[in-house]
XYZ file of C-alpha atoms in Angstrom:
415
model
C 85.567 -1.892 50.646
C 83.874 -2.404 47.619
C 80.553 -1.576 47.125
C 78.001 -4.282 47.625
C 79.689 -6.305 49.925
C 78.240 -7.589 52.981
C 79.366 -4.227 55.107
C 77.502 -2.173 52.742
C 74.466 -0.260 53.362
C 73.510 -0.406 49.683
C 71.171 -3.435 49.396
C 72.563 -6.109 46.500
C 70.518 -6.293 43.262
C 68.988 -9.672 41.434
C 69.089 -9.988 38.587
C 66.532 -12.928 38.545
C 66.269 -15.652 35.798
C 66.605 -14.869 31.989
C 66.956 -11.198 32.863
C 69.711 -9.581 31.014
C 72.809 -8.117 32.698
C 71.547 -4.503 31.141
C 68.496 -2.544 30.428
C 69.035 -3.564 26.717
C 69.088 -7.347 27.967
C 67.541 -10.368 26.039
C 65.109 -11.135 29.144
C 63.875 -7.067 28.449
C 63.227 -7.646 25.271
C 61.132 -10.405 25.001
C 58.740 -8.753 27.787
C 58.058 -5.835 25.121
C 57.698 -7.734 22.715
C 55.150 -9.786 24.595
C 53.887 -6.513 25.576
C 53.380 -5.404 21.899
C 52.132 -8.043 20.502
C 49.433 -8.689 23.581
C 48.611 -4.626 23.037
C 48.897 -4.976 19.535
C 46.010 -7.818 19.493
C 43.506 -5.933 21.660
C 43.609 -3.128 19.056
C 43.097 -5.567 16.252
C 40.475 -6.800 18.354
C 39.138 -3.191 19.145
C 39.309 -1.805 16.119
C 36.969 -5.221 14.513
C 34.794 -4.889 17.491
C 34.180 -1.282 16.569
C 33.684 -2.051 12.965
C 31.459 -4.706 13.813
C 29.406 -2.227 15.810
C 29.225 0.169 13.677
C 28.349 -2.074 10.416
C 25.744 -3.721 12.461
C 24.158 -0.157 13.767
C 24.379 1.396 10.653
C 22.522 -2.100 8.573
C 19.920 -1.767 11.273
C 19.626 1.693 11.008
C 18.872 0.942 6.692
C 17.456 -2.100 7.428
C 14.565 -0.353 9.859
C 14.697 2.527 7.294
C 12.044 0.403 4.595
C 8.181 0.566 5.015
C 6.650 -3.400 4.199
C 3.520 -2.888 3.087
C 1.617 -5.947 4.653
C -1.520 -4.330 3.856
C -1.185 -4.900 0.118
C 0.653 -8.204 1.155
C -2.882 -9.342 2.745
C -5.161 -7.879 0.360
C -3.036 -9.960 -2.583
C -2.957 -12.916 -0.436
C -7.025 -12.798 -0.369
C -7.175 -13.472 -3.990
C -4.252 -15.301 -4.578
C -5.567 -18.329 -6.752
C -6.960 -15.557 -9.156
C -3.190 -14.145 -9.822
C -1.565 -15.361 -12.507
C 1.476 -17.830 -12.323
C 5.094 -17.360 -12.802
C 6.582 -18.925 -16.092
C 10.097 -18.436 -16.085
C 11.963 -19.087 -12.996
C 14.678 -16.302 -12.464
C 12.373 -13.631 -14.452
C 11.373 -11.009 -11.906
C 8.279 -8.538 -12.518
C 8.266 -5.191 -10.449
C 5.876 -2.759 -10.271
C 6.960 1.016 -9.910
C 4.678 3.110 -8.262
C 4.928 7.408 -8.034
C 2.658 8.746 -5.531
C 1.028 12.185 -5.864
C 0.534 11.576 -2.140
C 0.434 15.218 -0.205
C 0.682 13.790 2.927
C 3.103 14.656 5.430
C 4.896 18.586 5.705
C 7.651 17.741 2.739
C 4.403 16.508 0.123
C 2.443 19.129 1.501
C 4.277 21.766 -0.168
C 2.960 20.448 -3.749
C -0.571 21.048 -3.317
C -3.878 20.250 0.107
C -3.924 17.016 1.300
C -7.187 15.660 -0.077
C -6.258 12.620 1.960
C -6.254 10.385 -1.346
C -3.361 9.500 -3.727
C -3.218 8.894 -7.149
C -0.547 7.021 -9.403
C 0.862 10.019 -11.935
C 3.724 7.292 -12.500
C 3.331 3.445 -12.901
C 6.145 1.525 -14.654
C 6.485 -1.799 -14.930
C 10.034 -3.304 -14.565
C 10.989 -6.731 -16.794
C 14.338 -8.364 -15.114
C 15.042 -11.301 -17.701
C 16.123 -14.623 -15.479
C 20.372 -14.168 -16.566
C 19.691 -10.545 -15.844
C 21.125 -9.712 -19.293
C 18.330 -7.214 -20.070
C 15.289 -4.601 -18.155
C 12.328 -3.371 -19.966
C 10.720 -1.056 -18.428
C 7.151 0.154 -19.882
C 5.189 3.123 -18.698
C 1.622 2.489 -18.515
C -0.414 5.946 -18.671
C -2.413 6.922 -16.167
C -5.554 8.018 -18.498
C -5.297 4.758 -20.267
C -9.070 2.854 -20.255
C -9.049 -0.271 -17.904
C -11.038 -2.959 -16.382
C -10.302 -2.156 -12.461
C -11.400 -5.323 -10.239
C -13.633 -4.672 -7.226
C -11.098 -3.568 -4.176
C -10.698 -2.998 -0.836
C -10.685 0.651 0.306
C -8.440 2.833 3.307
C -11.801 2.608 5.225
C -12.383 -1.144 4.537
C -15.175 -1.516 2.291
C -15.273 -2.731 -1.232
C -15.367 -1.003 -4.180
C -17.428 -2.257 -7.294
C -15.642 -3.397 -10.530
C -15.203 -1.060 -12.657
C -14.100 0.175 -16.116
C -11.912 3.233 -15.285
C -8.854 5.086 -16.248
C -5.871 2.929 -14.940
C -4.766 5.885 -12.001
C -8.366 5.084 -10.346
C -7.217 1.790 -9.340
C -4.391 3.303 -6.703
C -7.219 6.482 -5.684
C -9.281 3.497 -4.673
C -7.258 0.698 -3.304
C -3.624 1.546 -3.521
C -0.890 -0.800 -4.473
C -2.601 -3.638 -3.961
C -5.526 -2.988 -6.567
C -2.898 -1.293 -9.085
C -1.020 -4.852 -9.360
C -4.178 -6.667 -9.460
C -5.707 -4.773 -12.114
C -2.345 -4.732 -14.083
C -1.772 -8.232 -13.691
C -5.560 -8.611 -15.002
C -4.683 -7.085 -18.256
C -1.046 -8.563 -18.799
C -1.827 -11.462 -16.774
C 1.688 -10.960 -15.863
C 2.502 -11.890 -12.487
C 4.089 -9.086 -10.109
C 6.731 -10.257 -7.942
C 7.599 -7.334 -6.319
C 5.973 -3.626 -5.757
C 7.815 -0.234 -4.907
C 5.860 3.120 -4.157
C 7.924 6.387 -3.874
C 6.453 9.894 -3.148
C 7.690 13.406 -4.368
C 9.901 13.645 -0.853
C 11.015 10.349 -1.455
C 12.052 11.299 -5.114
C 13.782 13.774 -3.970
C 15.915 12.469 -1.654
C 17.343 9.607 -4.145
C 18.437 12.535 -6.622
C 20.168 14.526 -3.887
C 21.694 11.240 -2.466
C 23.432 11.061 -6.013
C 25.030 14.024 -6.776
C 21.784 15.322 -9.115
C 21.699 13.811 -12.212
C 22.485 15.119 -15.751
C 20.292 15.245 -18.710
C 19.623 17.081 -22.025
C 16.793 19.909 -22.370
C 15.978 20.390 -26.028
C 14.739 23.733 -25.384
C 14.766 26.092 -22.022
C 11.871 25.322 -19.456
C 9.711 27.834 -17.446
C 7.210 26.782 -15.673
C 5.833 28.684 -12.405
C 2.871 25.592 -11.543
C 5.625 23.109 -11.293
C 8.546 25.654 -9.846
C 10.711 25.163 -12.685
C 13.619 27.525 -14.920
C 16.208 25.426 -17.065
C 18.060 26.467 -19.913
C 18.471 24.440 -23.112
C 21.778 22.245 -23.235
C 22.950 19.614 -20.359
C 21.695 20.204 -17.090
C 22.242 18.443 -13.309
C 19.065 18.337 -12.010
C 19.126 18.465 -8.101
C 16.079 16.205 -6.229
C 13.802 19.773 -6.897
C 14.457 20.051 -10.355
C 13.911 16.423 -10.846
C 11.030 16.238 -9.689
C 9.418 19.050 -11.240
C 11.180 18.034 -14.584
C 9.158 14.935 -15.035
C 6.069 16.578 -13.456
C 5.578 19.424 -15.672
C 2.923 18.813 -18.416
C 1.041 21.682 -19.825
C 3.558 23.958 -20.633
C 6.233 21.328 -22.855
C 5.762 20.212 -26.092
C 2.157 19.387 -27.026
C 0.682 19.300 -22.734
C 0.272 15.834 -23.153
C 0.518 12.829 -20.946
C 2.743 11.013 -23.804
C 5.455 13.663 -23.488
C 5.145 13.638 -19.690
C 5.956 9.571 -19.604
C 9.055 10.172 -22.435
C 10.577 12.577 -20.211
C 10.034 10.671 -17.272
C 11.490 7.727 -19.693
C 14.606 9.999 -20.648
C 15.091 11.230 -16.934
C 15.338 7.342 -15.838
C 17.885 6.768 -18.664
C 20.134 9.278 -17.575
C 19.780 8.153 -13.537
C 20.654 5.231 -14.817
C 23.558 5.962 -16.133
C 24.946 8.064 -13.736
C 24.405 5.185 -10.786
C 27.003 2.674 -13.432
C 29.502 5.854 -14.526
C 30.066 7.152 -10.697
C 30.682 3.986 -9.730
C 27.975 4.525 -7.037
C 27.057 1.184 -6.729
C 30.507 -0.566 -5.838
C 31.633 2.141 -3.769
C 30.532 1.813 -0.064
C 31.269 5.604 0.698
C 28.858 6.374 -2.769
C 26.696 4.193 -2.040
C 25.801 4.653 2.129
C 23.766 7.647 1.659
C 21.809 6.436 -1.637
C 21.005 3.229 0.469
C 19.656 5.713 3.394
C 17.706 7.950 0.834
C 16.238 4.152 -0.503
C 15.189 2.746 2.127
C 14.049 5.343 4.327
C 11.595 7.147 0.810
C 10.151 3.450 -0.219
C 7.533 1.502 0.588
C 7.837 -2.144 -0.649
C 6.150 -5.387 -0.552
C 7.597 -7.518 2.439
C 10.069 -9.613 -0.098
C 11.812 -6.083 -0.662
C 11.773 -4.523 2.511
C 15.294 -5.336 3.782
C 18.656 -4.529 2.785
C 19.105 -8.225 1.980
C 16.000 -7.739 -0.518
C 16.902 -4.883 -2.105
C 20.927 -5.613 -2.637
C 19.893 -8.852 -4.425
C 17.456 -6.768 -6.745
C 20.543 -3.869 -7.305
C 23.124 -6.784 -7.969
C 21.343 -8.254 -10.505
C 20.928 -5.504 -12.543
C 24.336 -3.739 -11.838
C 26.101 -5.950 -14.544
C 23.130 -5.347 -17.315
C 24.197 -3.222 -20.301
C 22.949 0.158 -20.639
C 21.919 -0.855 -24.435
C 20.241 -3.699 -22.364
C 18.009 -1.103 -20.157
C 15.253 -0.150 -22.720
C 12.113 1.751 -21.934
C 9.154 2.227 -23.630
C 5.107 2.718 -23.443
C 3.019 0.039 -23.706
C 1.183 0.502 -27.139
C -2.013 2.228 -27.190
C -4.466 4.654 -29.138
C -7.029 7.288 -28.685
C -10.138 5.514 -26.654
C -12.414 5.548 -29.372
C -15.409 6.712 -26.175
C -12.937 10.127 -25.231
C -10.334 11.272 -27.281
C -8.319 12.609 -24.529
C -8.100 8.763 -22.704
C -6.436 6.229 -24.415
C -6.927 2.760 -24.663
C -4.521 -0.815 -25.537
C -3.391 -1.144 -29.001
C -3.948 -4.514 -30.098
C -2.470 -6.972 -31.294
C 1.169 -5.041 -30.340
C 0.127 -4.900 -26.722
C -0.802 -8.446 -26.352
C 2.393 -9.072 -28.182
C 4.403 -7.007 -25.745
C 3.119 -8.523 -22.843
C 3.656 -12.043 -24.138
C 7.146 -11.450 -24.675
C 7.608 -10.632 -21.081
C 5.794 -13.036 -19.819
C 7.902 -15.616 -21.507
C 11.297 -14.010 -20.533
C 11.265 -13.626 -24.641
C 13.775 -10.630 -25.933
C 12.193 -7.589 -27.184
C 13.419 -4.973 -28.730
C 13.299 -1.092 -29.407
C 13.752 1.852 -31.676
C 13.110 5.541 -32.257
C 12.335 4.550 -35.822
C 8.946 3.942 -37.379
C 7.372 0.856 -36.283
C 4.590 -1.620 -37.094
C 3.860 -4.813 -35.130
C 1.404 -7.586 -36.862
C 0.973 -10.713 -35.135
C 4.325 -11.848 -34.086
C 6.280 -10.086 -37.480
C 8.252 -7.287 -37.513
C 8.406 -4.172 -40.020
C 9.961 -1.298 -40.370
C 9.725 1.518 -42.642
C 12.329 0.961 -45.609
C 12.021 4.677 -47.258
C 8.111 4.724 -47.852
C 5.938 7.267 -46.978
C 3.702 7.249 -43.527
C 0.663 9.219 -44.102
C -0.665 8.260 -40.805
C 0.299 8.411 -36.743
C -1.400 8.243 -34.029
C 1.279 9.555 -31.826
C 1.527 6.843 -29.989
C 4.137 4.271 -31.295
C 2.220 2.672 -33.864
C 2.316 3.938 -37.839
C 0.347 2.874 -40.770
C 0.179 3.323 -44.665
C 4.036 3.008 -44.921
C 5.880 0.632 -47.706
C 7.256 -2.226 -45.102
C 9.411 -5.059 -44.891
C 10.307 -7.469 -42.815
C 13.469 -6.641 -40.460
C 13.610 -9.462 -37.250
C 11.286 -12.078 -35.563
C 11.697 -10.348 -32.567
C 8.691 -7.338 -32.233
C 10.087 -4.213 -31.930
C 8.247 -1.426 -30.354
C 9.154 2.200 -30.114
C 11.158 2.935 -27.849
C 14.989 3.937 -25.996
C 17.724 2.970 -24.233
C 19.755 3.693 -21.057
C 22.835 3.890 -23.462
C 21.147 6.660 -25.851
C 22.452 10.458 -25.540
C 19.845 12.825 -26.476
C 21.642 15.658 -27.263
C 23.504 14.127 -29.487
């Protein structure tokens, strides 16, 4: 008898509805591919989850990374109708702020903690409202000022005082450096940033180093530093003694000091736009981590959201657009080794930014009078003061615009 029939022992098979007469059936088919394309979307779903996850760990992980300093936040607050106001909506004003703090075991290494700090660097950053240009002008720390009474670590008051401008961050930290800048630009600060030497370091190492030119070699035991002349890549160590070192390049001064510092923020710069560091997530992670965990910032800065708005706003700027310069000044007639504003050219200066107004620099002699500008058309200068300004040349007039000495991000100096 055949096999199957009713006699048989083997037990008949069904083949059920849809299924195919084979294992390569129609019906067989369809259940993979339903099987596929359910597994399929779970992995999608998995692998977004996971992304998710890990996007949102590591923002929180940056995000928590940034000190807010609400204690210069309250302090500004207190005198708030005193602070001058905001012309151009757009324009942005930040204050940059290098610690000599030698607090904690990394700052230790630089010197005792005293358990003060002092400013060695204070720049102040000009974002124009289109963000087609940044000015950034050093103000010295040994320059003469009028420092408003402020509120010390231990909570008492200081009395106003005229002082050298680095006494005003000794005394009452960020909060009295912006007020006191603010009261001799009456420009308004927007925004604040402090970074220590650790700090420092960490945002040159997160970059790959950066590269700049030494006109001559460097050795210098105080601030741990050997470089030969030529094109160098500075790693966070070198940096920071680079624009440290004082007494033992060119003539020991605190000019020098602030060019270098000038030329070494140039060439960072420009190595954050060529590496592409700044559109390139895998570039970019760890200089966001060495950001945000070395700064302290006022509260409007200290987030990722903050700080990406700043960085895409000046990503598309120019590096001929990037200019940095001192703000003008002379020998203080009371101590020849403080210095004191140049007038009218800093008043002029500080005008410009506080009307978003261009301004514009050169290497070249330079004389500002009142609102004109002149330049040096083959004359003779029989006088400098080192420090921007010339006088006793044959001049003519060259733009509206006041030009200041001065470079740019786009400038090579070994060329």
């Amino acid at each position: 008898m055949p096999s199957g029939g009713p006699d048989d022992n083997t037990p008949a098979v069904s083949l059920g509805p849809g299924a195919g007469a084979s294992a390569s059936g129609d019906g067989l088919i369809r259940r993979r591919r339903r099987r596929w394309t359910c597994g399929g979307t779970v992995g999608m779903v998995g692998i977004l989850t996971g992304a998710l996850v890990a996007g949102w760990i590591v923002y929180t992980k940056l995000d928590g990374n940034i000190t807010p300093d609400e204690a210069a936040a309250a302090e500004l607050a207190r005198y708030e109708r005193e602070r001058p106001t905001a012309l151009v909506r757009g324009a942005q004003n930040i204050l940059l702020i290098g610690s000599d703090s030698r607090a904690g075991e990394e700052n230790g290494a630089y010197g005792r903690d005293t358990g003060t700090e002092r400013s060695d660097t204070t720049i102040l950053l000009h974002l124009s409202a289109g963000r087609s240009s940044a000015t950034a002008v050093s103000i010295p720390r040994d320059l003469m000022v009028d420092v408003p009474g402020c509120r010390r670590p231990d909570g008492k008051r200081s009395e106003p005082m005229f002082a050298m401008f680095n006494y005003a961050f000794e005394t009452g930290g960020s909060a009295c450096t912006i007020r006191t800048v603010e009261q001799m630009t009456d420009i308004r600060i927007d925004h604040h940033v402090v970074v220590d030497f650790a700090g420092f370091k960490k945002l040159v190492d997160a970059v790959g180093g950066v590269r700049i030119c030494v006109a001559e070699p460097i050795v210098d035991k105080e601030a741990k530093l050997r470089l030969p002349a030529g094109l160098v890549t500075l790693d966070g160590e070198q940096a920071l003694g680079y624009v440290r070192v004082r007494k033992s390049l060119g003539n020991g001064s605190d000019t020098d000091r602030m060019e270098r510092q000038q030329q070494f923020l140039a060439a960072l710069v420009q190595k954050l736009r060529g590496n592409d560091v700044l559109l390139n997530p895998v570039k970019l992670y760890p200089v966001l981590d060495a950001a945000t965990s070395a700064l302290t910032t006022d509260p409007g800065l200290a987030s990722l959201r903050g700080l990406y708005d700043l960085v895409r706003g000046l990503r598309d700027i120019p590096t001929e657009q990037v200019q940095f310069l001192t703000v003008p000044r002379e020998s203080y007639e009371g101590n020849a080794n403080r210095d004191q504003l140049m007038e009218p050219a800093a008043e002029r200066l500080f005008e410009r930014l506080r009307s978003d107004a261009p301004v514009q620099v050169s290497g070249k002699t330079v004389l500002d009078f009142a609102g004109s500008t002149y330049e040096g058309n083959g004359g003779t200068v029989s006088q400098s003061n080192g420090y921007g300004a010339y006088a006793d040349s044959v001049l003519s007039p060259v733009s509206p615009a006041p030009t200041f000495s001065g470079k740019t991000a786009a400038e090579d100096d070994c060329r």
